[in-house]
Coordinates of C-alpha atoms (C1' of nucleotides) in Angstrom, one line a residue:
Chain H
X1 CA 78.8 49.9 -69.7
X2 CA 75.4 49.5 -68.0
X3 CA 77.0 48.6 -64.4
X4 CA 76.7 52.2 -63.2
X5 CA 79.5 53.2 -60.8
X6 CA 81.2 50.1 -61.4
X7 CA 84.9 51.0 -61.5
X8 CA 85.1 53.5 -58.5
X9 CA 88.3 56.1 -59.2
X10 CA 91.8 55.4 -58.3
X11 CA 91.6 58.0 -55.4
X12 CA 89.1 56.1 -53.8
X13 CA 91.1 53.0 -53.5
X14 CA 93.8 55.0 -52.1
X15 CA 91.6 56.7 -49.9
X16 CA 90.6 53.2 -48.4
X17 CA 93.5 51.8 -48.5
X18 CA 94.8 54.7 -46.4
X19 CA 92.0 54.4 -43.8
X20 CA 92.7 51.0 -43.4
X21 CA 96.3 51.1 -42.7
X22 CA 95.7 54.1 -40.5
X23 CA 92.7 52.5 -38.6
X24 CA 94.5 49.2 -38.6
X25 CA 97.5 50.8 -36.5
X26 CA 99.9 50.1 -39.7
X27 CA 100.6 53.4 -40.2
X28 CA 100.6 55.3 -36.7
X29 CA 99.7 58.6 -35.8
X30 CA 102.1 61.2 -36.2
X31 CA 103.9 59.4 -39.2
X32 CA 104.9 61.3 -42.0
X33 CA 102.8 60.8 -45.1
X34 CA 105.0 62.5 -47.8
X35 CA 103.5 62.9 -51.3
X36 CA 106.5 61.4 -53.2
X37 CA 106.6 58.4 -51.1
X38 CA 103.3 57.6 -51.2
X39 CA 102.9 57.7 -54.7
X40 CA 105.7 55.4 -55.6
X41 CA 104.0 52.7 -53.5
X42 CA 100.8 52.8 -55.5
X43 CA 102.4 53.0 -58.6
X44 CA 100.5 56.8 -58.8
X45 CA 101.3 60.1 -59.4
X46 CA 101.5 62.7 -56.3
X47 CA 98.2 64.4 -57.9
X48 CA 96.1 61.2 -56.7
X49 CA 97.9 61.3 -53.4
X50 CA 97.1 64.5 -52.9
X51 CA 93.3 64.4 -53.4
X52 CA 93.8 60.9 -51.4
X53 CA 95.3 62.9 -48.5
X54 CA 93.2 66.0 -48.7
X55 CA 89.8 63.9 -48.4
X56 CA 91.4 62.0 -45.5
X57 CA 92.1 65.4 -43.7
X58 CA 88.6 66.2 -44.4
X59 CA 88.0 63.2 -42.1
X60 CA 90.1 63.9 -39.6
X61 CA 92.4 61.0 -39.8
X62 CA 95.1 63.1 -41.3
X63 CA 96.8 66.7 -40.2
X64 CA 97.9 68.8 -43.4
X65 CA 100.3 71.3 -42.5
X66 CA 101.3 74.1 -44.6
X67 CA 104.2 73.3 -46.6
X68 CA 105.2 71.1 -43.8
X69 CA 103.3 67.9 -45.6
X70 CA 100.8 65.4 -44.4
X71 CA 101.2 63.2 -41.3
X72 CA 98.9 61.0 -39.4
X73 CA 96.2 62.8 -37.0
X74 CA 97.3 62.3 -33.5
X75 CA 93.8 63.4 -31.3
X76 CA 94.3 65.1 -28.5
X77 CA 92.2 63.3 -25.5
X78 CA 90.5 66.8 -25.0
X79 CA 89.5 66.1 -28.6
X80 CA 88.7 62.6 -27.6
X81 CA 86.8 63.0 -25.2
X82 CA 84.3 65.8 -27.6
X83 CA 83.9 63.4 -30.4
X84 CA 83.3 60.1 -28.1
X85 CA 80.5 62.5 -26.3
X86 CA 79.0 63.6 -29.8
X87 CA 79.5 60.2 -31.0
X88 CA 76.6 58.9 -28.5
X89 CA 74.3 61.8 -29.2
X90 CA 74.5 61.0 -32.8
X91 CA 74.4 57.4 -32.6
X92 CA 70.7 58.2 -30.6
X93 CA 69.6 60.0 -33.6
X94 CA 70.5 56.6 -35.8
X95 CA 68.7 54.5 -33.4
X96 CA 65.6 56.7 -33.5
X97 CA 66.0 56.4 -37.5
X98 CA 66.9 52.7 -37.3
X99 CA 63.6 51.8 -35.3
X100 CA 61.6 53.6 -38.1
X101 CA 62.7 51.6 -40.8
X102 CA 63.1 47.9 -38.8
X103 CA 62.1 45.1 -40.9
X104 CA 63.4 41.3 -41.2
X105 CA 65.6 42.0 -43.9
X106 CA 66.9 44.6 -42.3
X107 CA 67.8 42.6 -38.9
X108 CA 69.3 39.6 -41.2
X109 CA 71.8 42.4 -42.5
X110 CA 72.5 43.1 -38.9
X111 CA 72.6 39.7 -37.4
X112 CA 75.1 38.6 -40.6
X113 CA 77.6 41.5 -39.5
X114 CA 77.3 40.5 -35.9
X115 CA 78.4 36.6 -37.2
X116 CA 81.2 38.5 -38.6
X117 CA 82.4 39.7 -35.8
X118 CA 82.0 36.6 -34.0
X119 CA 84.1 35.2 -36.5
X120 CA 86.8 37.7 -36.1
X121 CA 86.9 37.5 -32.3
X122 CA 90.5 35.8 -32.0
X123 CA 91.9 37.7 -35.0
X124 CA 94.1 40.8 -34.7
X125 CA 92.7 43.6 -32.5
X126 CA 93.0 46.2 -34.9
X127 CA 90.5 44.1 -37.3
X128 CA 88.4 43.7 -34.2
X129 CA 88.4 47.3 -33.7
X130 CA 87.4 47.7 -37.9
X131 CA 84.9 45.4 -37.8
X132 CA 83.2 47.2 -34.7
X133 CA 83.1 50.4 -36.4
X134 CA 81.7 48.8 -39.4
X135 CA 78.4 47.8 -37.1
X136 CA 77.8 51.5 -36.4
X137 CA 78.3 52.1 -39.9
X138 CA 76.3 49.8 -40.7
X139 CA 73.5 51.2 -38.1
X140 CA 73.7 54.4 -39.6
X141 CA 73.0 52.9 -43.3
X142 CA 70.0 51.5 -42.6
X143 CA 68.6 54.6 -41.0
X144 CA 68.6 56.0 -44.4
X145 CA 69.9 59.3 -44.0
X146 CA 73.1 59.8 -46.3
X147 CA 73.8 62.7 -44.2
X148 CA 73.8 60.8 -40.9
X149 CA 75.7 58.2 -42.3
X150 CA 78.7 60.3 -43.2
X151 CA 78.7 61.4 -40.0
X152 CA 78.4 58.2 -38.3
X153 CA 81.5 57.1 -40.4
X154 CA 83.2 60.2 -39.8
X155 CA 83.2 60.0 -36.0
X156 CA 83.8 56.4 -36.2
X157 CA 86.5 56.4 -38.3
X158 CA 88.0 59.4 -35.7
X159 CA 86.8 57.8 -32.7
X160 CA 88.9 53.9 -34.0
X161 CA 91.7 56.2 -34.9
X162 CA 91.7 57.4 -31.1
X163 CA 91.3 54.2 -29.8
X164 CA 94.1 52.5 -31.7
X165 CA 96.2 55.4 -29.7
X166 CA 94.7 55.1 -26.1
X167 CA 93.5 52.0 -25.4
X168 CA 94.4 49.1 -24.1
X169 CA 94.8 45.8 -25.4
X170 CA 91.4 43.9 -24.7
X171 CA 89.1 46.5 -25.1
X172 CA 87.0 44.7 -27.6
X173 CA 85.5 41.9 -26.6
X174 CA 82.7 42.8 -24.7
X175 CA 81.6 45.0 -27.4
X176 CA 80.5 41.9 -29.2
X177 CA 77.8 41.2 -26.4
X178 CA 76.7 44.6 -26.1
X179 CA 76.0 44.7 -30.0
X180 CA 74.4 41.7 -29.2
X181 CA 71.9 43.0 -27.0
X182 CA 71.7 46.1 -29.2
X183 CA 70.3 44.4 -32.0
X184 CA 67.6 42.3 -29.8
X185 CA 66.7 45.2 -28.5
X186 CA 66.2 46.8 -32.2
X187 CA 64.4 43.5 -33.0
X188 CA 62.0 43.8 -30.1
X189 CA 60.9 47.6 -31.5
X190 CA 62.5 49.0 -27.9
X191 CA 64.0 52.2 -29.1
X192 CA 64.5 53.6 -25.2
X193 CA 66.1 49.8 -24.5
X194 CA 68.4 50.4 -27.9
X195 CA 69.1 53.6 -26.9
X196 CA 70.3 53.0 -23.3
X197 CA 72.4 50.2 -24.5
X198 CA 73.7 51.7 -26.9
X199 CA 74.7 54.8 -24.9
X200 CA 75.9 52.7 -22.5
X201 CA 78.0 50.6 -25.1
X202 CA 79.8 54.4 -26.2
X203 CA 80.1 55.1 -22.8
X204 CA 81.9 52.1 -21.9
X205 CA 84.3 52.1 -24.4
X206 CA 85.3 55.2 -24.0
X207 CA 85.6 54.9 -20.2
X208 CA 87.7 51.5 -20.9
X209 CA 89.8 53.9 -23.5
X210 CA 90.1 57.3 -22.5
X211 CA 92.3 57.4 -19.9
X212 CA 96.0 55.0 -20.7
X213 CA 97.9 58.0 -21.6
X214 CA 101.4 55.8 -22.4
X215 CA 103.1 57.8 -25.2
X216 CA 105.2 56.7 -28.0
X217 CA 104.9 52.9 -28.8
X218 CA 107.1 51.6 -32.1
X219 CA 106.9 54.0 -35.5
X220 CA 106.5 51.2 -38.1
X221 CA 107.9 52.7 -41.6
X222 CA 106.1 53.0 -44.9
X223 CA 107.3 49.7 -45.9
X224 CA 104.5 48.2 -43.7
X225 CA 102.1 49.6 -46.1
X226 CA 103.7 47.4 -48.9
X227 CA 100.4 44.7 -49.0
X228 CA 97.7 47.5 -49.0
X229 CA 99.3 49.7 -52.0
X230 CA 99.7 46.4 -53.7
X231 CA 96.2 45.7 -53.5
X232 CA 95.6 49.1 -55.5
X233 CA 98.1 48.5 -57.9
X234 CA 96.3 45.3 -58.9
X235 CA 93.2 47.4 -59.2
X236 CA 91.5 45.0 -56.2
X237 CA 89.0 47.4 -53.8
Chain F
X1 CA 106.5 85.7 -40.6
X2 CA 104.5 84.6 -37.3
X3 CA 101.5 85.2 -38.3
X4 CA 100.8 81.2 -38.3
X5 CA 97.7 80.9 -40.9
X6 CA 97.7 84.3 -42.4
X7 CA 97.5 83.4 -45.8
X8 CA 94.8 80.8 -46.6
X9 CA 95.1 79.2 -49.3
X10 CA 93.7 80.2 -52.8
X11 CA 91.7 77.3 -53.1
X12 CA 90.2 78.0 -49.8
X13 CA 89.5 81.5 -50.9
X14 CA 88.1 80.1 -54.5
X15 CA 85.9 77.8 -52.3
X16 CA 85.0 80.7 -50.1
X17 CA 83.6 82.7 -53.4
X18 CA 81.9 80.1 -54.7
X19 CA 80.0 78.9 -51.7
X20 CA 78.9 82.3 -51.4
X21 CA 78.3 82.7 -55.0
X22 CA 75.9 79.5 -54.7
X23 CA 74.2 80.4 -51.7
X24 CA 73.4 83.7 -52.4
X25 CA 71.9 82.4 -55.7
X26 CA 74.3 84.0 -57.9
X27 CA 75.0 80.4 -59.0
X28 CA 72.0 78.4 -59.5
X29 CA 70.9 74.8 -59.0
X30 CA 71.8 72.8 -62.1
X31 CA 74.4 75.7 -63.0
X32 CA 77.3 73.9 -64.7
X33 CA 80.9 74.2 -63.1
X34 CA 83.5 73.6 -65.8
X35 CA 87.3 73.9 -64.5
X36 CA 88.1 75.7 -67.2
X37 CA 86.0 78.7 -67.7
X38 CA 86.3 78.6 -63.7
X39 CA 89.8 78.7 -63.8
X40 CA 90.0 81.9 -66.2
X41 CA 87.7 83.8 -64.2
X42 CA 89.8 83.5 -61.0
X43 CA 92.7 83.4 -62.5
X44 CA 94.2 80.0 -61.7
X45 CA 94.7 76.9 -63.3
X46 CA 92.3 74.1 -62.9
X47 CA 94.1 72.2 -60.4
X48 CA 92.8 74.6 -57.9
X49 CA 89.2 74.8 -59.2
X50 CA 89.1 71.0 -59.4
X51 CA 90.2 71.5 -55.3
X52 CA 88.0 73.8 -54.7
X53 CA 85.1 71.6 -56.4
X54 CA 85.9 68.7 -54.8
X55 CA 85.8 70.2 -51.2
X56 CA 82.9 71.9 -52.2
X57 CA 81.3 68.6 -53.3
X58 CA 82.1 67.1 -49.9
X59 CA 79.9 69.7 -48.4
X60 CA 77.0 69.0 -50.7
X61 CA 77.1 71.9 -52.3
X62 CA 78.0 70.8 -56.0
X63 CA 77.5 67.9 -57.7
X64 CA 80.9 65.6 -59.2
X65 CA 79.7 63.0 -62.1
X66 CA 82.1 61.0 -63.3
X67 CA 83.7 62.6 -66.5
X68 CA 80.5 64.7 -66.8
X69 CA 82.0 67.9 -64.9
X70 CA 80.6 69.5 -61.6
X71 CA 77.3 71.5 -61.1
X72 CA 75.5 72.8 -58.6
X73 CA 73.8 70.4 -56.1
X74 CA 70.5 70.4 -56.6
X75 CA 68.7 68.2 -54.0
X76 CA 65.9 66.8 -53.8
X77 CA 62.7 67.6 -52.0
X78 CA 63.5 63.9 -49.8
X79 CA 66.8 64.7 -49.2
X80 CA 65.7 68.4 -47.9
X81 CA 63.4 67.1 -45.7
X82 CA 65.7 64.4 -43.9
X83 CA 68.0 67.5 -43.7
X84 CA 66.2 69.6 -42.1
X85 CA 65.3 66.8 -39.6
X86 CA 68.9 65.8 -39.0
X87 CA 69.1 69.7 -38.4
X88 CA 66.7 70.3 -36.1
X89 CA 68.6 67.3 -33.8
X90 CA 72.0 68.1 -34.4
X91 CA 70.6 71.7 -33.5
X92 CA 69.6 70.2 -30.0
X93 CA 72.9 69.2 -29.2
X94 CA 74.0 72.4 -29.9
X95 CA 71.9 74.2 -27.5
X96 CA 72.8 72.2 -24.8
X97 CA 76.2 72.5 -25.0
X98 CA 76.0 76.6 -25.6
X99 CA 73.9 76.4 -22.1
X100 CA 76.9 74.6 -20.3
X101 CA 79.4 77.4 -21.6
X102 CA 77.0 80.2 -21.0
X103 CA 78.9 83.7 -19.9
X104 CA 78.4 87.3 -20.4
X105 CA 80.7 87.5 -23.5
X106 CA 79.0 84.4 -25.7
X107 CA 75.9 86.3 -25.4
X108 CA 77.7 90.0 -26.4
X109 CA 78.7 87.9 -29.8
X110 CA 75.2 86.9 -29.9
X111 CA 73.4 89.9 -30.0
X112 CA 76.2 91.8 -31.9
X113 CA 75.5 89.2 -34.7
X114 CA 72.0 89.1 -34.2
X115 CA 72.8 93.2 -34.6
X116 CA 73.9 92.9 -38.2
X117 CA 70.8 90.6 -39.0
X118 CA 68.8 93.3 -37.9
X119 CA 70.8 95.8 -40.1
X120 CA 70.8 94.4 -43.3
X121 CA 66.3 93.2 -42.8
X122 CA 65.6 95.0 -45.9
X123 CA 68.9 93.9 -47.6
X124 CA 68.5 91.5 -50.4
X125 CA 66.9 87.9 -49.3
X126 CA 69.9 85.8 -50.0
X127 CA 72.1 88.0 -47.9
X128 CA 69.4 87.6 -44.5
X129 CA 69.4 84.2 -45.9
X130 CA 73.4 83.8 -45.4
X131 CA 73.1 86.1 -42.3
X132 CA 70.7 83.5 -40.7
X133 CA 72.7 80.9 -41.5
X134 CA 75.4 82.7 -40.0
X135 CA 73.6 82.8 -36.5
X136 CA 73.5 79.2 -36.3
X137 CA 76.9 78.6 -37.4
X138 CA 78.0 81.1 -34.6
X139 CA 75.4 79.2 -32.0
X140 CA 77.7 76.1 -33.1
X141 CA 81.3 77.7 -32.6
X142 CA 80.2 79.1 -29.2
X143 CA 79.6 75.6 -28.5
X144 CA 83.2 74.5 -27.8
X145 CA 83.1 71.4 -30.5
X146 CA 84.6 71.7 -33.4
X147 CA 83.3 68.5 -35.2
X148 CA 79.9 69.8 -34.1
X149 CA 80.9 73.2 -35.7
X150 CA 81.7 71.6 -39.3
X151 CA 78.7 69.5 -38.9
X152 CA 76.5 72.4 -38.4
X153 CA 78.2 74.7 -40.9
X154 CA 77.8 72.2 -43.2
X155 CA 74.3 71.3 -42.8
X156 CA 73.0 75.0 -42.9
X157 CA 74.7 76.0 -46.1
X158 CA 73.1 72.7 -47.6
X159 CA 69.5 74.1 -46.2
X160 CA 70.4 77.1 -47.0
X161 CA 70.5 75.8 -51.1
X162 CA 67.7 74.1 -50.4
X163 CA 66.1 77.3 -49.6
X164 CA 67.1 79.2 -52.4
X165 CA 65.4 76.0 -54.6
X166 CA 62.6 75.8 -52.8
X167 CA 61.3 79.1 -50.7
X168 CA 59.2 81.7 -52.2
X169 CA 60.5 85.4 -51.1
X170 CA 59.9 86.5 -47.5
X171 CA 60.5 83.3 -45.6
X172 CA 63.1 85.1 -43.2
X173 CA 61.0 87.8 -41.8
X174 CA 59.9 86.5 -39.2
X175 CA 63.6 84.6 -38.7
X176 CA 65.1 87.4 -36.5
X177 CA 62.2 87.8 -34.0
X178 CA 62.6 83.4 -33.3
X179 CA 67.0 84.5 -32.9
X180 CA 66.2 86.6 -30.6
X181 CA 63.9 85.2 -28.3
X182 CA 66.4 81.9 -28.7
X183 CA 69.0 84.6 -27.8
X184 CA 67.1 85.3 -24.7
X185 CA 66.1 81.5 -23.5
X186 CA 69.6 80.9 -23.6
X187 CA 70.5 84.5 -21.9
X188 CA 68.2 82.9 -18.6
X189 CA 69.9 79.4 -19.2
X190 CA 66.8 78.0 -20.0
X191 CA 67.8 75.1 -22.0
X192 CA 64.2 73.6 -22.2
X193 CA 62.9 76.7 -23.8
X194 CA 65.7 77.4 -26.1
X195 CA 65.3 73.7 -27.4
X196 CA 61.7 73.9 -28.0
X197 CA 62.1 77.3 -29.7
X198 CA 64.8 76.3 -32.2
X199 CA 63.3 73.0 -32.8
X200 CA 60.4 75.4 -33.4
X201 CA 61.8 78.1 -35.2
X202 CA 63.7 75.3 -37.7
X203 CA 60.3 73.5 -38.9
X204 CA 58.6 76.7 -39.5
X205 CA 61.4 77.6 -41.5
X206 CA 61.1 74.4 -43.2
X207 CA 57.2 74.2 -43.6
X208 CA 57.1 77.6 -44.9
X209 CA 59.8 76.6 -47.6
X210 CA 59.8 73.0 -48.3
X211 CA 56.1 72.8 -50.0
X212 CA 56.7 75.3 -53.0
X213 CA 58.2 73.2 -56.1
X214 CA 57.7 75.7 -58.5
X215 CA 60.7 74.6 -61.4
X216 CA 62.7 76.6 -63.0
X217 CA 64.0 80.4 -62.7
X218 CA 66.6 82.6 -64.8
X219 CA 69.5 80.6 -64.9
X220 CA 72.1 83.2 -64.6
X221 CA 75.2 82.2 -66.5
X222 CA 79.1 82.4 -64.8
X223 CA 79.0 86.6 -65.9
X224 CA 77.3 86.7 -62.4
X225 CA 80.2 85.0 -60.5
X226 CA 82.4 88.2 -61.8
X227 CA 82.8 90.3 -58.4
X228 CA 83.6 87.2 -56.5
X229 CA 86.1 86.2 -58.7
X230 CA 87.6 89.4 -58.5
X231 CA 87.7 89.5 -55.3
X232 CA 90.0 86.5 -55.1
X233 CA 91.9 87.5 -58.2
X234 CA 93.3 90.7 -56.2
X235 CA 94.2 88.4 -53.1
X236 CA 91.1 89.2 -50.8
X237 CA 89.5 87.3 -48.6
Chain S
dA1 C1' 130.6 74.9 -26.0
dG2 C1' 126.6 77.4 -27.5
dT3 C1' 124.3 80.4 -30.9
dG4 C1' 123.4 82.6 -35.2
dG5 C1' 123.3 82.6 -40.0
dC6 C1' 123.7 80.3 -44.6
dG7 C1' 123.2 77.0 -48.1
dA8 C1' 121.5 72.6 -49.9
dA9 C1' 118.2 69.0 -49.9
dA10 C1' 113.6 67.7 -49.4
dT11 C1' 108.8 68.6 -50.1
dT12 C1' 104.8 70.9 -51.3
dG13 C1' 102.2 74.5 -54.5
dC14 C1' 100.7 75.2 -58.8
dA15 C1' 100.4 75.2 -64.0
dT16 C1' 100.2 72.8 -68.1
dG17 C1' 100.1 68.9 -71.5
dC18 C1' 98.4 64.7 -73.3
dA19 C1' 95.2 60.9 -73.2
dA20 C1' 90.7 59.1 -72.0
dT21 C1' 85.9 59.6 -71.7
dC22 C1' 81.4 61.3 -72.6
dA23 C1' 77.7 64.0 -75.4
dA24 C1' 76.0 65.4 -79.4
dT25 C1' 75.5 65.6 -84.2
dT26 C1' 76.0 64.1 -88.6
dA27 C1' 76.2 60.5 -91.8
dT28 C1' 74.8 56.1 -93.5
dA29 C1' 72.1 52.0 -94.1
dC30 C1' 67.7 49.8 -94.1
Chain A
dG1 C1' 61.7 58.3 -92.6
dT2 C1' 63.7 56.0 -88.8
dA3 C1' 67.3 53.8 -86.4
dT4 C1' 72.0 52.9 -85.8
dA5 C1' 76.8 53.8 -86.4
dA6 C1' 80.7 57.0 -86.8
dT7 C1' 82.9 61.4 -86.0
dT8 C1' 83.7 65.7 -83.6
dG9 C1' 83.9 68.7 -79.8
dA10 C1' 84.0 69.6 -75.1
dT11 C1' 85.6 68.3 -70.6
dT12 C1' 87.6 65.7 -67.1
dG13 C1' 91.6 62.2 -65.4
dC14 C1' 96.1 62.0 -64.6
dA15 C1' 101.2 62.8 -64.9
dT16 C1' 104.9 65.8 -65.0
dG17 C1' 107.8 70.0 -64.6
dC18 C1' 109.2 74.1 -62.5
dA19 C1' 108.9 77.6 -58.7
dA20 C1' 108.3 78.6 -53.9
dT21 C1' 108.8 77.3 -49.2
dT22 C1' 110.4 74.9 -45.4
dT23 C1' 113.8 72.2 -42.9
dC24 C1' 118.1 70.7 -41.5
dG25 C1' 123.0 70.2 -41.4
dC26 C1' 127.1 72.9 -41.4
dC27 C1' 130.3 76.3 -40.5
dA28 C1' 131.7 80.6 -38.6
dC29 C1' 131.5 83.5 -34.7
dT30 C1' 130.9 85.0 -29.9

DNA sequence: AGTGGCGAAATTGCATGCAATCAATTATAC
DNA sequence: GTATAATTGATTGCATGCAATTTCGCCACT
């Protein structure tokens, strides 16, 4: 078995599948994510669950309470508002890092993710929203650092996870253009041009976000997570 | 019982113990980490070693191989390096931020920890080692952001492993003088200054350490990890 | 009707057992 | 004598069982 990390563990899949659902507004902050449940779905025992949860609340998508169980983060806009500031300041640093390292191949890489999103532009806003992430993510990869890049995911997992609670419908599509001009800028070598842009890109989204405050909205059950646990129960990624 | 989180829980105090244990070089580089001989020594079962490994692993601080068992991280020079960079910026944001909350009572906890360092100079080098850490991870809680905070924590005790690989003996002398005058920059809410003498005081702490690759050293076996262990075993912190 | 206590159900905390995997060593064939 | 195959030992991967804790409904009592 030569293929190296081929066949990542079972916690991982569940891990993803979890951020997914989470990020993707299926499962909504504040729900109740109890072990038993959980693992009946994925066709798992509560151990995997567990780990699954705990690495999730390592991330910040999920509150673990005591013996009170797990339930969806729900980010206070105080809290918001911190990681959305820290999120540009970090974001500079990839930039910086980015610039380093530019090369064709790399802007190909970018320019197929931005197709992506271009291609997703009428689909579901929560996929929107995923996808968007990703192209920070995928920022912080190519800057090289590992360290960076878990960061980057970190905050932009958190950051989607906020979003999905106080934005507004709508928020997305401009982002498309301004990663647009992000990447030309990269292209060109302009980090200060990058940097503005992309500064201004975090700003904006969280000024468009930040401030709808409507509570509640509908609590969908676990049953919406039925196509997700499926997935791991075939074994898919 | 009010006392909301009295009680952490064991495997936080396991993961306590052996994060000290590591960066205070009672557990080397390259040590292995078997649950089971773990799990005797505190006195639990595996399931909360494994725990405490696997959070541990997330900081960077042990190593998880597939169905090879846990060791202790042992970076690279490269992946030093990029940390200590990814330090020295994340470090900036910190110093800005302390600026904006500046007030009589941060800088008390300042100099009261920047007390102890003094104290324990001639203490053994890990301890001013985890002591110096310590100043920048209190540097990072005064800063009002606790994703900041976990970033910061968890990039010093990485360096500071890195340290204890790489530096020869004496790197931390000169440590306390650079805290204090940092101490003092901030004291006059000079932000400009502090910057530059952090950014300073972290790559002299890194070119001092990160040139030495002598290999090798006593690997001390688990007997070492005994008084932590105990520690835990009788319920202290 | 409102409040305090009490018991049952739900849920996590932790330990342990068995199977799967990997490393190393010995045995065997060429 | 070397290389390859098989076996053994050690160690993790995962599931399950029991105990501890919390929560919530229920009833009595003020």
């Amino acid at each position: 078995m030569k293929a190296a990390d081929k066949a990542k563990h079972r916690t991982d899949m569940i891990s993803s599948a979890l951020r997914s659902a989470i990020l993707e507004r299926v499962l909504m902050p504040g729900m109740k994510l109890p072990e038993d449940s959980l693992g009946e779905r994925f066709g798992v025992s509560r151990t995997l669950i567990r780990q699954s949860l705990e690495r999730l609340a390592a991330e910040g998508l999920v509150e673990l309470r005591r013996n009170k169980g797990a339930m969806v983060a729900k980010p206070s806009l105080e809290e918001a508002r911190d990681l959305f500031e820290l999120r540009t300041q970090i974001e500079d640093l990839v930039i910086s890092r980015v610039i380093k390292n530019m090369s064709p191949a790399l802007l190909a890489e970018l320019e197929g993710h931005l197709a992506k999103e271009v291609a997703a532009e009428h689909a579901s806003e929560p996929i929107s929203i995923r996808l968007a992430t990703e192209f920070h993510i995928l920022l912080a990869k190519l800057s090289g650092s590992p360290v960076l890049l878990r960061y980057v995911e970190e905050i932009g997992y958190r950051c989607g996870l906020t979003l999905s609670l106080y934005a507004r419908p709508h928020s997305t599509d401009c982002g498309i253009q301004e990663h647009r001009q992000i990447i030309e800028a990269l292209s060109k070598g302009d980090a200060d041009a990058a940097r503005k842009l992309m500064r201004h890109h975090l700003t904006a989204v969280a000024d468009r976000a930040l401030f709808t405050t409507e509570e509640g909205g509908p609590l969908l059950y676990l049953d919406a997570l039925e196509p997700y646990a499926k997935k791991v129960r075939d074994g898919g990624a």
